Amino acid sequence: MKRLAVYCGSATPADPVYMDTAREVGRLLAERGIGVVYGGGRLGLMGAVADAALAAGGEVVGVIPQALVDAEVAHRGLSELHVVGGMHERKALFTELASGFVTLPGGTGTMDELWEALSWAQLGYHALPVGLLDAAGYYDGLIAFWAKMVEVGFVRPQHRDLLITADTLPALLDRMAAHMPAQPIVRMSAADL
């Protein structure tokens, strides 16, 4: 994996485990020679991932909408900073620039990015691995919800493994490296849907 899109929050939670996790992710990706593609911000977990990767000699590519540049939250010390018109362009460029996706703790924007990456994988718009780092059990409920969607039948059995989870980055990267793309919906017959 040459570059990973890292989805995470722009907030700084009170519990230091989240910022520590973000710093560790940035550092470990840089040490493994994996570039970071992320939201281009300097605040919260986003800034911590970027700063740690840069400090470890890594490549960090930011993709940020003009409105957030205007709000002065853009990180100005990146390897590259792409300024786009809006969120749709941002997510499309993430997919174009990255070899996979890693989601760290975050809020609604992070969830939007994760679910779109999963949806696009189901449909066949990309065949990239979609990883979820369950730091400090933050995503336990979401992982259970994914299993419930599979159990009920809203996620097809052949797409069950699209969401790759682990509670440490090394384990997650190993699972992502072993990722085998699923049969996308666009290649299924109507009878299989």
Coordinates of C-alpha atoms in Angstrom, one line a residue, residues 2-186:
K2 CA 1.6 3.2 -1.2
R3 CA -0.8 5.7 0.5
L4 CA -3.7 5.3 2.8
A5 CA -6.6 7.7 3.2
V6 CA -6.9 8.4 6.9
Y7 CA -10.3 9.4 8.1
C8 CA -10.5 10.9 11.6
G9 CA -12.0 13.7 13.7
S10 CA -10.9 17.4 13.7
A11 CA -11.8 17.5 17.4
T12 CA -9.4 17.1 20.4
P13 CA -11.2 14.8 22.9
A14 CA -10.5 15.2 26.6
D15 CA -9.3 11.5 26.8
P16 CA -5.6 11.6 25.6
V17 CA -5.9 8.0 24.1
Y18 CA -7.4 9.4 20.9
M19 CA -4.7 12.0 20.2
D20 CA -2.0 9.4 21.2
T21 CA -3.6 6.9 18.8
A22 CA -3.6 9.5 16.0
R23 CA 0.1 10.3 16.6
E24 CA 1.0 6.6 16.6
V25 CA -0.9 6.0 13.4
G26 CA 1.0 8.9 11.7
R27 CA 4.3 7.7 12.9
L28 CA 3.8 4.1 12.1
L29 CA 2.6 4.8 8.6
A30 CA 5.6 7.0 7.9
E31 CA 8.0 4.3 9.4
R32 CA 6.4 1.7 7.0
G33 CA 6.8 4.0 4.0
I34 CA 3.1 4.5 3.6
G35 CA 1.9 8.0 2.7
V36 CA -1.0 9.6 4.4
V37 CA -3.9 11.2 2.4
Y38 CA -6.2 13.0 4.8
G39 CA -8.6 16.0 5.2
G40 CA -5.9 18.6 5.2
G41 CA -6.7 20.1 8.5
R42 CA -4.3 21.2 11.3
L43 CA -6.7 20.6 14.2
G44 CA -7.6 17.6 16.4
L45 CA -6.8 14.0 15.4
M46 CA -6.3 15.1 11.8
G47 CA -3.5 17.5 12.7
A48 CA -1.9 14.9 15.1
V49 CA -1.8 12.3 12.3
A50 CA -0.2 14.7 9.9
D51 CA 2.3 16.2 12.3
A52 CA 3.5 12.8 13.5
A53 CA 3.8 11.4 10.0
L54 CA 5.8 14.5 8.9
A55 CA 8.0 14.4 12.0
A56 CA 8.8 10.7 11.1
G57 CA 9.8 11.7 7.5
G58 CA 6.5 10.6 5.9
E59 CA 4.6 11.9 2.9
V60 CA 1.3 13.7 3.9
V61 CA -1.2 14.8 1.3
G62 CA -4.1 17.0 2.4
V63 CA -7.4 17.4 0.5
I64 CA -9.5 20.2 1.9
P65 CA -12.5 22.2 0.6
Q66 CA -12.0 25.9 0.0
A67 CA -14.5 26.8 2.7
L68 CA -12.2 25.2 5.3
V69 CA -9.2 26.9 3.9
D70 CA -11.2 30.2 4.3
A71 CA -11.9 29.2 7.9
E72 CA -8.1 29.0 8.5
V73 CA -8.0 25.4 9.5
A74 CA -5.8 24.1 6.7
H75 CA -2.4 22.6 7.6
R76 CA 0.2 24.6 5.7
G77 CA 3.2 22.4 6.2
L78 CA 2.2 19.3 4.2
S79 CA 4.0 17.5 1.4
E80 CA 1.0 18.5 -0.8
L81 CA -2.3 20.3 -0.2
H82 CA -5.1 20.0 -2.7
V83 CA -7.9 22.6 -2.4
V84 CA -11.2 21.4 -3.8
G85 CA -14.6 22.9 -4.2
G86 CA -16.5 20.7 -1.8
M87 CA -16.9 17.4 0.1
H88 CA -17.8 15.3 -2.9
E89 CA -14.7 16.3 -4.8
R90 CA -12.7 15.7 -1.6
K91 CA -13.9 12.1 -1.2
A92 CA -13.4 11.3 -4.9
L93 CA -9.8 12.6 -4.7
F94 CA -9.2 10.5 -1.5
T95 CA -10.2 7.4 -3.5
E96 CA -8.0 8.4 -6.5
L97 CA -4.9 9.1 -4.4
A98 CA -5.1 6.2 -1.9
S99 CA -4.5 2.5 -1.9
G100 CA -7.0 2.0 0.9
F101 CA -8.8 3.7 3.8
V102 CA -8.2 3.7 7.6
T103 CA -10.8 5.2 9.9
L104 CA -9.8 6.4 13.3
P105 CA -12.2 7.8 15.9
G106 CA -14.2 10.8 14.7
G107 CA -17.7 12.3 14.4
T108 CA -20.2 12.7 11.6
G109 CA -17.7 13.7 8.9
T110 CA -15.6 10.7 9.7
M111 CA -18.7 8.4 9.5
D112 CA -19.7 10.0 6.2
E113 CA -16.3 9.2 4.8
L114 CA -16.3 5.6 6.1
W115 CA -19.8 4.8 4.9
E116 CA -19.2 6.2 1.5
A117 CA -15.9 4.1 1.2
L118 CA -17.9 1.0 2.2
S119 CA -20.8 1.8 -0.1
W120 CA -18.5 2.4 -3.1
A121 CA -16.7 -0.9 -2.4
Q122 CA -20.1 -2.7 -2.4
L123 CA -21.1 -1.1 -5.6
G124 CA -17.8 -1.7 -7.3
Y125 CA -16.6 1.9 -7.7
H126 CA -13.4 0.8 -6.0
A127 CA -11.8 -2.4 -4.8
L128 CA -9.7 -0.9 -2.1
P129 CA -9.5 -2.2 1.5
V130 CA -11.6 -0.3 4.1
G131 CA -10.1 -0.5 7.6
L132 CA -11.6 0.6 10.9
L133 CA -9.2 1.1 13.8
D134 CA -11.2 0.4 17.0
A135 CA -9.0 2.4 19.3
A136 CA -10.0 2.1 23.0
G137 CA -13.2 0.3 21.9
Y138 CA -14.6 3.5 20.3
Y139 CA -16.2 1.6 17.5
D140 CA -17.5 -1.5 19.4
G141 CA -21.1 -0.4 18.8
L142 CA -20.5 0.3 15.1
I143 CA -18.9 -3.1 14.6
A144 CA -21.9 -4.7 16.3
F145 CA -24.2 -2.6 14.0
W146 CA -22.3 -3.8 10.9
A147 CA -22.8 -7.4 12.1
K148 CA -26.5 -6.7 12.7
M149 CA -26.9 -5.3 9.1
V150 CA -25.3 -8.6 7.8
E151 CA -27.6 -10.7 10.1
V152 CA -30.7 -8.9 9.0
G153 CA -29.7 -9.0 5.3
F154 CA -29.1 -5.3 4.5
V155 CA -25.4 -6.2 3.9
R156 CA -25.0 -9.2 1.6
P157 CA -23.0 -12.1 3.0
Q158 CA -20.4 -11.6 0.2
H159 CA -19.8 -8.0 1.5
R160 CA -19.5 -9.0 5.2
D161 CA -15.7 -8.7 5.0
L162 CA -15.6 -5.3 3.4
L163 CA -15.3 -3.7 6.8
I164 CA -11.8 -4.7 8.1
T165 CA -11.4 -4.1 11.8
A166 CA -8.6 -4.4 14.4
D167 CA -7.7 -2.6 17.6
T168 CA -4.1 -2.0 16.7
L169 CA -2.7 -0.5 13.5
P170 CA -0.2 -3.3 12.8
A171 CA -3.0 -5.9 12.9
L172 CA -5.2 -3.7 10.8
L173 CA -2.5 -3.2 8.2
D174 CA -1.9 -6.9 8.0
R175 CA -5.6 -7.6 7.5
M176 CA -5.9 -4.9 4.9
A177 CA -2.9 -6.3 3.0
A178 CA -4.7 -9.6 2.8
H179 CA -7.9 -8.0 1.5
M180 CA -9.6 -9.7 -1.4
P181 CA -12.2 -7.6 -3.2
A182 CA -15.7 -8.8 -3.0
Q183 CA -18.1 -9.3 -6.0
P184 CA -19.5 -5.9 -6.5
I185 CA -23.2 -5.3 -6.8
V186 CA -22.8 -3.9 -10.4

